[in-house]
PDB file of C-alpha atoms in Angstrom:
ATOM      1  CA  LEU A   1      15.942 -12.303  12.127  1.00  0.00           C
ATOM      2  CA  ILE A   2      11.870 -11.187  12.323  1.00  0.00           C
ATOM      3  CA  GLY A   3      10.991 -14.382  10.547  1.00  0.00           C
ATOM      4  CA  ARG A   4      13.480 -16.281  12.603  1.00  0.00           C
ATOM      5  CA  LEU A   5      11.556 -14.427  15.780  1.00  0.00           C
ATOM      6  CA  MET A   6       8.088 -14.535  15.711  1.00  0.00           C
ATOM      7  CA  PHE A   7       7.217 -18.356  16.148  1.00  0.00           C
ATOM      8  CA  GLU A   8       9.450 -17.547  19.187  1.00  0.00           C
ATOM      9  CA  LEU A   9       6.509 -14.948  20.868  1.00  0.00           C
ATOM     10  CA  PRO A  10       3.705 -14.775  22.790  1.00  0.00           C
ATOM     11  CA  GLU A  11       0.777 -14.815  20.289  1.00  0.00           C
ATOM     12  CA  GLU A  12      -0.567 -11.651  21.994  1.00  0.00           C
ATOM     13  CA  MET A  13       2.889  -9.576  21.627  1.00  0.00           C
ATOM     14  CA  GLY A  14       3.596  -7.453  18.665  1.00  0.00           C
ATOM     15  CA  LEU A  15       6.755  -7.289  16.801  1.00  0.00           C
ATOM     16  CA  ILE A  16       8.168  -4.955  14.533  1.00  0.00           C
ATOM     17  CA  ALA A  17      11.855  -4.436  13.391  1.00  0.00           C
ATOM     18  CA  VAL A  18      12.848  -1.086  12.680  1.00  0.00           C
ATOM     19  CA  ALA A  19      16.026  -0.108  10.276  1.00  0.00           C
ATOM     20  CA  VAL A  20      17.716   3.070   9.735  1.00  0.00           C
ATOM     21  CA  ARG A  21      19.346   2.015   6.644  1.00  0.00           C
ATOM     22  CA  GLN A  22      19.411  -1.210   4.811  1.00  0.00           C
ATOM     23  CA  THR A  23      21.839  -2.936   2.784  1.00  0.00           C
ATOM     24  CA  GLN A  24      20.110  -5.583   1.410  1.00  0.00           C
ATOM     25  CA  GLY A  25      16.716  -4.192   1.146  1.00  0.00           C
ATOM     26  CA  LYS A  26      14.549  -6.451  -0.987  1.00  0.00           C
ATOM     27  CA  GLY A  27      10.995  -5.549  -3.425  1.00  0.00           C
ATOM     28  CA  ARG A  28       9.134  -6.619  -5.263  1.00  0.00           C
ATOM     29  CA  GLY A  29       9.528  -9.989  -7.574  1.00  0.00           C
ATOM     30  CA  GLY A  30      13.173  -9.852  -6.148  1.00  0.00           C
ATOM     31  CA  ASN A  31      13.871  -6.462  -7.296  1.00  0.00           C
ATOM     32  CA  VAL A  32      16.942  -4.331  -5.261  1.00  0.00           C
ATOM     33  CA  TRP A  33      15.084  -2.070  -3.161  1.00  0.00           C
ATOM     34  CA  LEU A  34      16.834   1.350  -2.195  1.00  0.00           C
ATOM     35  CA  SER A  35      17.075   2.013   1.412  1.00  0.00           C
ATOM     36  CA  PRO A  36      19.411   5.201   2.384  1.00  0.00           C
ATOM     37  CA  VAL A  37      19.124   7.142   5.700  1.00  0.00           C
ATOM     38  CA  GLY A  38      16.388   9.497   5.810  1.00  0.00           C
ATOM     39  CA  CYS A  39      13.579   6.765   4.944  1.00  0.00           C
ATOM     40  CA  ALA A  40      11.489   4.433   7.122  1.00  0.00           C
ATOM     41  CA  LEU A  41      12.305   1.417   6.765  1.00  0.00           C
ATOM     42  CA  SER A  42      10.521  -1.577   9.024  1.00  0.00           C
ATOM     43  CA  THR A  43       9.242  -5.125   9.062  1.00  0.00           C
ATOM     44  CA  LEU A  44       5.914  -5.768  10.886  1.00  0.00           C
ATOM     45  CA  HIS A  45       4.323  -9.402  11.949  1.00  0.00           C
ATOM     46  CA  ILE A  46       0.540  -9.816  12.685  1.00  0.00           C
ATOM     47  CA  SER A  47      -1.270 -12.490  12.898  1.00  0.00           C
ATOM     48  CA  ILE A  48      -4.821 -13.187  11.271  1.00  0.00           C
ATOM     49  CA  PRO A  49      -6.820 -15.975  11.652  1.00  0.00           C
ATOM     50  CA  LEU A  50      -7.935 -17.863   8.561  1.00  0.00           C
ATOM     51  CA  HIS A  51     -11.671 -18.050   9.317  1.00  0.00           C
ATOM     52  CA  SER A  52     -12.103 -14.369   9.248  1.00  0.00           C
ATOM     53  CA  ASN A  53     -12.725 -11.533   6.872  1.00  0.00           C
ATOM     54  CA  LEU A  54      -9.239 -10.349   6.626  1.00  0.00           C
ATOM     55  CA  GLY A  55      -8.373 -13.923   6.053  1.00  0.00           C
ATOM     56  CA  GLN A  56     -10.242 -14.801   3.684  1.00  0.00           C
ATOM     57  CA  ARG A  57      -9.119 -11.765   1.629  1.00  0.00           C
ATOM     58  CA  ILE A  58      -5.165 -11.838   2.425  1.00  0.00           C
ATOM     59  CA  PRO A  59      -4.379  -9.840  -0.880  1.00  0.00           C
ATOM     60  CA  PHE A  60      -6.177  -7.003   0.967  1.00  0.00           C
ATOM     61  CA  ILE A  61      -3.542  -6.633   3.749  1.00  0.00           C
ATOM     62  CA  GLN A  62      -0.861  -4.310   1.044  1.00  0.00           C
ATOM     63  CA  HIS A  63      -3.914  -2.202   0.118  1.00  0.00           C
ATOM     64  CA  LEU A  64      -4.524  -1.718   4.017  1.00  0.00           C
ATOM     65  CA  VAL A  65      -1.258  -1.175   5.234  1.00  0.00           C
ATOM     66  CA  SER A  66      -0.661   1.566   2.065  1.00  0.00           C
ATOM     67  CA  LEU A  67      -3.475   2.966   3.225  1.00  0.00           C
ATOM     68  CA  ALA A  68      -2.406   3.002   6.716  1.00  0.00           C
ATOM     69  CA  VAL A  69       0.879   4.889   5.835  1.00  0.00           C
ATOM     70  CA  VAL A  70      -0.734   7.537   3.214  1.00  0.00           C
ATOM     71  CA  GLU A  71      -3.085   8.146   6.613  1.00  0.00           C
ATOM     72  CA  ALA A  72      -0.161   8.320   8.595  1.00  0.00           C
ATOM     73  CA  VAL A  73       0.442  11.805   7.610  1.00  0.00           C
ATOM     74  CA  ARG A  74      -2.673  13.083   5.903  1.00  0.00           C
ATOM     75  CA  SER A  75      -4.833  12.301   9.804  1.00  0.00           C
ATOM     76  CA  ILE A  76      -2.112  14.868  11.448  1.00  0.00           C
ATOM     77  CA  PRO A  77      -4.359  18.300  11.791  1.00  0.00           C
ATOM     78  CA  GLY A  78      -3.000  20.470   9.389  1.00  0.00           C
ATOM     79  CA  TYR A  79      -1.796  18.150   6.916  1.00  0.00           C
ATOM     80  CA  GLU A  80      -4.180  16.703   5.808  1.00  0.00           C
ATOM     81  CA  ASP A  81      -3.679  18.253   2.375  1.00  0.00           C
ATOM     82  CA  ILE A  82      -0.366  17.079   1.818  1.00  0.00           C
ATOM     83  CA  GLU A  83      -0.455  15.099  -1.679  1.00  0.00           C
ATOM     84  CA  LEU A  84       0.436  11.527  -0.698  1.00  0.00           C
ATOM     85  CA  ARG A  85      -1.505   8.502  -2.197  1.00  0.00           C
ATOM     86  CA  VAL A  86      -1.893   5.105  -2.930  1.00  0.00           C
ATOM     87  CA  LYS A  87      -1.062   3.452  -6.136  1.00  0.00           C
ATOM     88  CA  TRP A  88      -2.462  -0.193  -6.375  1.00  0.00           C
ATOM     89  CA  PRO A  89      -1.136  -3.053  -5.632  1.00  0.00           C
ATOM     90  CA  ASN A  90       1.186  -1.398  -2.948  1.00  0.00           C
ATOM     91  CA  ASP A  91       2.691   1.881  -3.771  1.00  0.00           C
ATOM     92  CA  ILE A  92       2.744   5.080  -1.952  1.00  0.00           C
ATOM     93  CA  TYR A  93       2.773   7.940  -4.240  1.00  0.00           C
ATOM     94  CA  TYR A  94       2.864  11.895  -4.382  1.00  0.00           C
ATOM     95  CA  SER A  95       0.013  12.436  -6.586  1.00  0.00           C
ATOM     96  CA  ASP A  96       0.459  10.538  -9.316  1.00  0.00           C
ATOM     97  CA  LEU A  97       3.773  11.338 -10.765  1.00  0.00           C
ATOM     98  CA  MET A  98       6.057   9.852  -7.927  1.00  0.00           C
ATOM     99  CA  LYS A  99       7.016   7.001  -5.956  1.00  0.00           C
ATOM    100  CA  LEU A 100       7.505   7.480  -2.841  1.00  0.00           C
ATOM    101  CA  GLY A 101       7.448   4.007  -0.976  1.00  0.00           C
ATOM    102  CA  GLY A 102       5.812   0.606  -1.429  1.00  0.00           C
ATOM    103  CA  VAL A 103       4.781  -2.210   0.739  1.00  0.00           C
ATOM    104  CA  LEU A 104       5.672  -6.362   0.493  1.00  0.00           C
ATOM    105  CA  VAL A 105       3.648  -8.859   2.065  1.00  0.00           C
ATOM    106  CA  ASN A 106       4.562 -11.919   2.737  1.00  0.00           C
ATOM    107  CA  SER A 107       2.708 -14.981   4.842  1.00  0.00           C
ATOM    108  CA  THR A 108       2.550 -18.470   5.843  1.00  0.00           C
ATOM    109  CA  LEU A 109      -0.786 -20.038   6.690  1.00  0.00           C
ATOM    110  CA  ILE A 110       0.505 -22.275   9.593  1.00  0.00           C
ATOM    111  CA  GLU A 111      -2.912 -24.485  10.566  1.00  0.00           C
ATOM    112  CA  THR A 112      -5.716 -21.633  11.103  1.00  0.00           C
ATOM    113  CA  THR A 113      -3.739 -18.746  11.461  1.00  0.00           C
ATOM    114  CA  PHE A 114      -1.684 -16.568   8.944  1.00  0.00           C
ATOM    115  CA  HIS A 115       1.517 -14.837  10.095  1.00  0.00           C
ATOM    116  CA  ILE A 116       1.780 -11.924   7.968  1.00  0.00           C
ATOM    117  CA  LEU A 117       5.482 -10.084   7.273  1.00  0.00           C
ATOM    118  CA  ILE A 118       4.478  -6.698   6.123  1.00  0.00           C
ATOM    119  CA  GLY A 119       7.935  -5.103   4.629  1.00  0.00           C
ATOM    120  CA  PHE A 120       6.934  -1.285   4.158  1.00  0.00           C
ATOM    121  CA  GLY A 121       9.276   1.875   3.317  1.00  0.00           C
ATOM    122  CA  PHE A 122       9.017   5.167   2.323  1.00  0.00           C
ATOM    123  CA  ASN A 123      10.660   8.445   2.096  1.00  0.00           C
ATOM    124  CA  VAL A 124      10.671  10.824   4.737  1.00  0.00           C
ATOM    125  CA  SER A 125      13.482  13.255   4.484  1.00  0.00           C
ATOM    126  CA  ASN A 126      15.966  11.879   1.727  1.00  0.00           C
ATOM    127  CA  SER A 127      15.495  14.257  -1.407  1.00  0.00           C
ATOM    128  CA  ASN A 128      17.285  12.072  -3.735  1.00  0.00           C
ATOM    129  CA  PRO A 129      16.531   9.773  -5.863  1.00  0.00           C
ATOM    130  CA  THR A 130      13.375  11.399  -6.022  1.00  0.00           C
ATOM    131  CA  ILE A 131      11.154  13.079  -3.477  1.00  0.00           C
ATOM    132  CA  CYS A 132      10.502  12.846   0.087  1.00  0.00           C
ATOM    133  CA  ILE A 133       7.152  13.640   2.413  1.00  0.00           C
ATOM    134  CA  ASN A 134       9.108  16.305   3.733  1.00  0.00           C
ATOM    135  CA  ASP A 135       9.664  18.100   0.567  1.00  0.00           C
ATOM    136  CA  LEU A 136       5.901  17.706  -0.113  1.00  0.00           C
ATOM    137  CA  ILE A 137       5.621  19.813   3.435  1.00  0.00           C
ATOM    138  CA  ALA A 138       8.194  22.133   2.545  1.00  0.00           C
ATOM    139  CA  LYS A 139       6.172  22.598  -1.320  1.00  0.00           C
ATOM    140  CA  PHE A 140       2.741  22.826   0.315  1.00  0.00           C
ATOM    141  CA  ASN A 141       4.147  25.759   2.990  1.00  0.00           C
ATOM    142  CA  LYS A 142       5.276  27.913   0.108  1.00  0.00           C
ATOM    143  CA  GLU A 143       2.417  27.366  -1.766  1.00  0.00           C
ATOM    144  CA  GLU A 144       0.023  27.796   0.851  1.00  0.00           C
ATOM    145  CA  GLY A 145       1.630  30.176   3.467  1.00  0.00           C
ATOM    146  CA  THR A 146       1.925  27.670   6.027  1.00  0.00           C
ATOM    147  CA  GLU A 147       4.204  27.027   8.836  1.00  0.00           C
ATOM    148  CA  LEU A 148       3.772  23.022   8.912  1.00  0.00           C
ATOM    149  CA  LYS A 149       6.795  21.205  10.594  1.00  0.00           C
ATOM    150  CA  PRO A 150       8.466  18.370   8.858  1.00  0.00           C
ATOM    151  CA  LEU A 151       8.048  14.839   9.932  1.00  0.00           C
ATOM    152  CA  SER A 152      10.132  11.969  11.562  1.00  0.00           C
ATOM    153  CA  ALA A 153      10.963   8.438  10.452  1.00  0.00           C
ATOM    154  CA  ASP A 154      10.217   7.467  13.327  1.00  0.00           C
ATOM    155  CA  CYS A 155       6.935   9.285  14.177  1.00  0.00           C
ATOM    156  CA  LEU A 156       5.359   8.083  10.794  1.00  0.00           C
ATOM    157  CA  ILE A 157       5.973   4.406  11.519  1.00  0.00           C
ATOM    158  CA  ALA A 158       4.548   4.591  14.829  1.00  0.00           C
ATOM    159  CA  ARG A 159       1.862   6.514  13.242  1.00  0.00           C
ATOM    160  CA  ALA A 160       1.350   3.732  10.240  1.00  0.00           C
ATOM    161  CA  VAL A 161       1.534   0.935  12.376  1.00  0.00           C
ATOM    162  CA  THR A 162      -1.586   2.358  14.691  1.00  0.00           C
ATOM    163  CA  VAL A 163      -3.190   3.137  11.321  1.00  0.00           C
ATOM    164  CA  LEU A 164      -2.750  -0.033  10.129  1.00  0.00           C
ATOM    165  CA  GLU A 165      -4.476  -1.578  13.892  1.00  0.00           C
ATOM    166  CA  ARG A 166      -7.401   0.573  13.501  1.00  0.00           C
ATOM    167  CA  LEU A 167      -7.925  -0.512   9.867  1.00  0.00           C
ATOM    168  CA  ILE A 168      -7.740  -4.201  10.309  1.00  0.00           C
ATOM    169  CA  GLU A 169     -10.395  -3.933  13.093  1.00  0.00           C
ATOM    170  CA  ILE A 170     -12.573  -1.907  10.737  1.00  0.00           C
ATOM    171  CA  PHE A 171     -11.774  -4.517   8.120  1.00  0.00           C
ATOM    172  CA  GLN A 172     -12.594  -7.800  10.555  1.00  0.00           C
ATOM    173  CA  GLU A 173     -15.643  -6.222  11.643  1.00  0.00           C
ATOM    174  CA  LYS A 174     -17.292  -4.830   8.113  1.00  0.00           C
ATOM    175  CA  GLY A 175     -15.202  -6.552   5.444  1.00  0.00           C
ATOM    176  CA  PRO A 176     -13.851  -4.670   2.609  1.00  0.00           C
ATOM    177  CA  ASN A 177     -16.605  -1.599   2.631  1.00  0.00           C
ATOM    178  CA  GLY A 178     -15.407  -0.826   5.471  1.00  0.00           C
ATOM    179  CA  VAL A 179     -12.050   0.704   4.202  1.00  0.00           C
ATOM    180  CA  LEU A 180     -13.088   0.976   0.717  1.00  0.00           C
ATOM    181  CA  PRO A 181     -14.252   4.609   0.624  1.00  0.00           C
ATOM    182  CA  GLN A 182     -11.378   5.930   2.368  1.00  0.00           C
ATOM    183  CA  TYR A 183      -8.958   4.088   0.290  1.00  0.00           C
ATOM    184  CA  TYR A 184     -10.789   5.222  -2.996  1.00  0.00           C
ATOM    185  CA  LYS A 185     -10.326   9.041  -1.526  1.00  0.00           C
ATOM    186  CA  TYR A 186      -6.510   8.691  -1.460  1.00  0.00           C
ATOM    187  CA  TRP A 187      -6.423   6.308  -4.487  1.00  0.00           C
ATOM    188  CA  ILE A 188      -4.671   8.040  -8.211  1.00  0.00           C
ATOM    189  CA  HIS A 189      -6.994   5.728 -10.023  1.00  0.00           C
ATOM    190  CA  SER A 190     -10.702   6.620 -10.577  1.00  0.00           C
ATOM    191  CA  GLY A 191     -11.299   6.757 -14.273  1.00  0.00           C
ATOM    192  CA  LYS A 192      -7.711   5.898 -15.766  1.00  0.00           C
ATOM    193  CA  GLN A 193      -7.457   4.202 -18.724  1.00  0.00           C
ATOM    194  CA  VAL A 194      -5.525   0.678 -19.070  1.00  0.00           C
ATOM    195  CA  ARG A 195      -4.674  -1.929 -21.762  1.00  0.00           C
ATOM    196  CA  LEU A 196      -5.737  -5.585 -21.238  1.00  0.00           C
ATOM    197  CA  ARG A 197      -3.660  -8.501 -22.645  1.00  0.00           C
ATOM    198  CA  ASP A 198      -1.129  -6.389 -24.440  1.00  0.00           C
ATOM    199  CA  GLU A 199      -0.464  -2.928 -25.975  1.00  0.00           C
ATOM    200  CA  GLN A 200      -2.730  -3.512 -28.548  1.00  0.00           C
ATOM    201  CA  GLY A 201      -4.964  -4.770 -26.592  1.00  0.00           C
ATOM    202  CA  PRO A 202      -8.608  -3.225 -25.666  1.00  0.00           C
ATOM    203  CA  LEU A 203      -9.278  -0.250 -23.457  1.00  0.00           C
ATOM    204  CA  ALA A 204     -10.424  -0.626 -20.229  1.00  0.00           C
ATOM    205  CA  TRP A 205     -11.101   1.709 -17.660  1.00  0.00           C
ATOM    206  CA  ILE A 206     -10.745   1.211 -13.871  1.00  0.00           C
ATOM    207  CA  VAL A 207     -13.420   1.286 -11.702  1.00  0.00           C
ATOM    208  CA  GLY A 208     -12.454  -0.153  -8.217  1.00  0.00           C
ATOM    209  CA  ILE A 209     -11.348  -3.226  -6.806  1.00  0.00           C
ATOM    210  CA  ASP A 210     -12.977  -6.247  -5.677  1.00  0.00           C
ATOM    211  CA  ASP A 211     -13.785  -8.106  -2.739  1.00  0.00           C
ATOM    212  CA  TYR A 212     -10.573 -10.075  -2.795  1.00  0.00           C
ATOM    213  CA  GLY A 213      -8.358  -6.914  -3.636  1.00  0.00           C
ATOM    214  CA  TYR A 214      -7.920  -7.021  -7.151  1.00  0.00           C
ATOM    215  CA  LEU A 215      -8.357  -4.371  -9.777  1.00  0.00           C
ATOM    216  CA  GLN A 216     -11.744  -4.162 -11.394  1.00  0.00           C
ATOM    217  CA  VAL A 217     -12.379  -2.651 -14.764  1.00  0.00           C
ATOM    218  CA  HIS A 218     -15.103  -1.912 -17.281  1.00  0.00           C
ATOM    219  CA  GLU A 219     -14.472  -2.540 -20.945  1.00  0.00           C
ATOM    220  CA  GLU A 220     -17.045  -1.120 -23.563  1.00  0.00           C
ATOM    221  CA  GLY A 221     -19.369  -3.463 -23.852  1.00  0.00           C
ATOM    222  CA  LYS A 222     -18.377  -6.502 -21.591  1.00  0.00           C
ATOM    223  CA  GLY A 223     -19.470  -4.968 -17.783  1.00  0.00           C
ATOM    224  CA  VAL A 224     -16.969  -5.221 -15.010  1.00  0.00           C
ATOM    225  CA  GLU A 225     -14.041  -7.569 -14.544  1.00  0.00           C
ATOM    226  CA  SER A 226     -11.489  -8.520 -12.281  1.00  0.00           C
ATOM    227  CA  VAL A 227      -8.187  -8.908 -13.754  1.00  0.00           C
ATOM    228  CA  HIS A 228      -4.501  -9.661 -12.509  1.00  0.00           C
ATOM    229  CA  PRO A 229      -1.038  -8.167 -13.341  1.00  0.00           C
ATOM    230  CA  ASP A 230       0.622  -9.959 -15.997  1.00  0.00           C
ATOM    231  CA  GLY A 231       3.722 -10.588 -14.143  1.00  0.00           C
ATOM    232  CA  ASN A 232       6.231  -9.432 -16.196  1.00  0.00           C
ATOM    233  CA  SER A 233       5.895  -5.785 -17.250  1.00  0.00           C
ATOM    234  CA  PHE A 234       8.103  -3.873 -14.511  1.00  0.00           C
ATOM    235  CA  ASP A 235       4.557  -1.154 -14.286  1.00  0.00           C
ATOM    236  CA  MET A 236       2.026  -3.464 -12.745  1.00  0.00           C
ATOM    237  CA  LEU A 237      -0.484  -1.540 -14.899  1.00  0.00           C
ATOM    238  CA  ARG A 238       0.491  -2.027 -18.104  1.00  0.00           C
ATOM    239  CA  ASN A 239      -0.777  -5.077 -19.572  1.00  0.00           C
ATOM    240  CA  LEU A 240      -3.835  -6.595 -17.257  1.00  0.00           C
ATOM    241  CA  ILE A 241      -5.282 -10.047 -18.112  1.00  0.00           C
ATOM    242  CA  VAL A 242      -8.556 -11.285 -17.306  1.00  0.00           C
ATOM    243  CA  PRO A 243      -8.328 -14.459 -15.594  1.00  0.00           C
ATOM    244  CA  LYS A 244      -9.917 -17.707 -17.299  1.00  0.00           C
TER     245      LYS A 244
END
């Protein structure tokens, strides 16, 4: 629906579709995405000029959206220490333990404008099949003696889109360095080890992401290199490849 509508509206008009429940949710690589009641589910349309900081680094959009979802919660006074984090390239996690949501970005270049459809879904109030944001809030209240209120999907979608607008503005003005300090504050990978090429491949340490949003790793004796997922593994960080 939104893919057809986005070309019919004035360029300055925003467009978002919000679902209470999805019966045909799609994940990365054609995977089925579970979308029960209690999740924040939406698809957002944005336009990005090709000849802009973000237009030259389109893969960064998924990182900005993941960060916006985390900040939607952790920028609320009192909720700063709720353990919501980002996992490269497009997941929202509880600490480094459990997935709470994800982001899927599709882009179409028409003349000099990228039309971007951003699908994002994250579990706000459904305790099954894993854990939800309101479970984390209840856990925090119990441990810290606080009385933080549960959050609603509608509120968090609105906050995520508002934060995303701000992050895009910062990125367009300052490039990756304008947003990376905040991204690293919330990501789960600092100092983690990965294998390159295959299960028995050399060990490398994750050090950050490069100017185009790809992961950077340090392999002993070889310096820092950018790597890509192998395209096959379910776990995006299982076997990383160094592009030629």
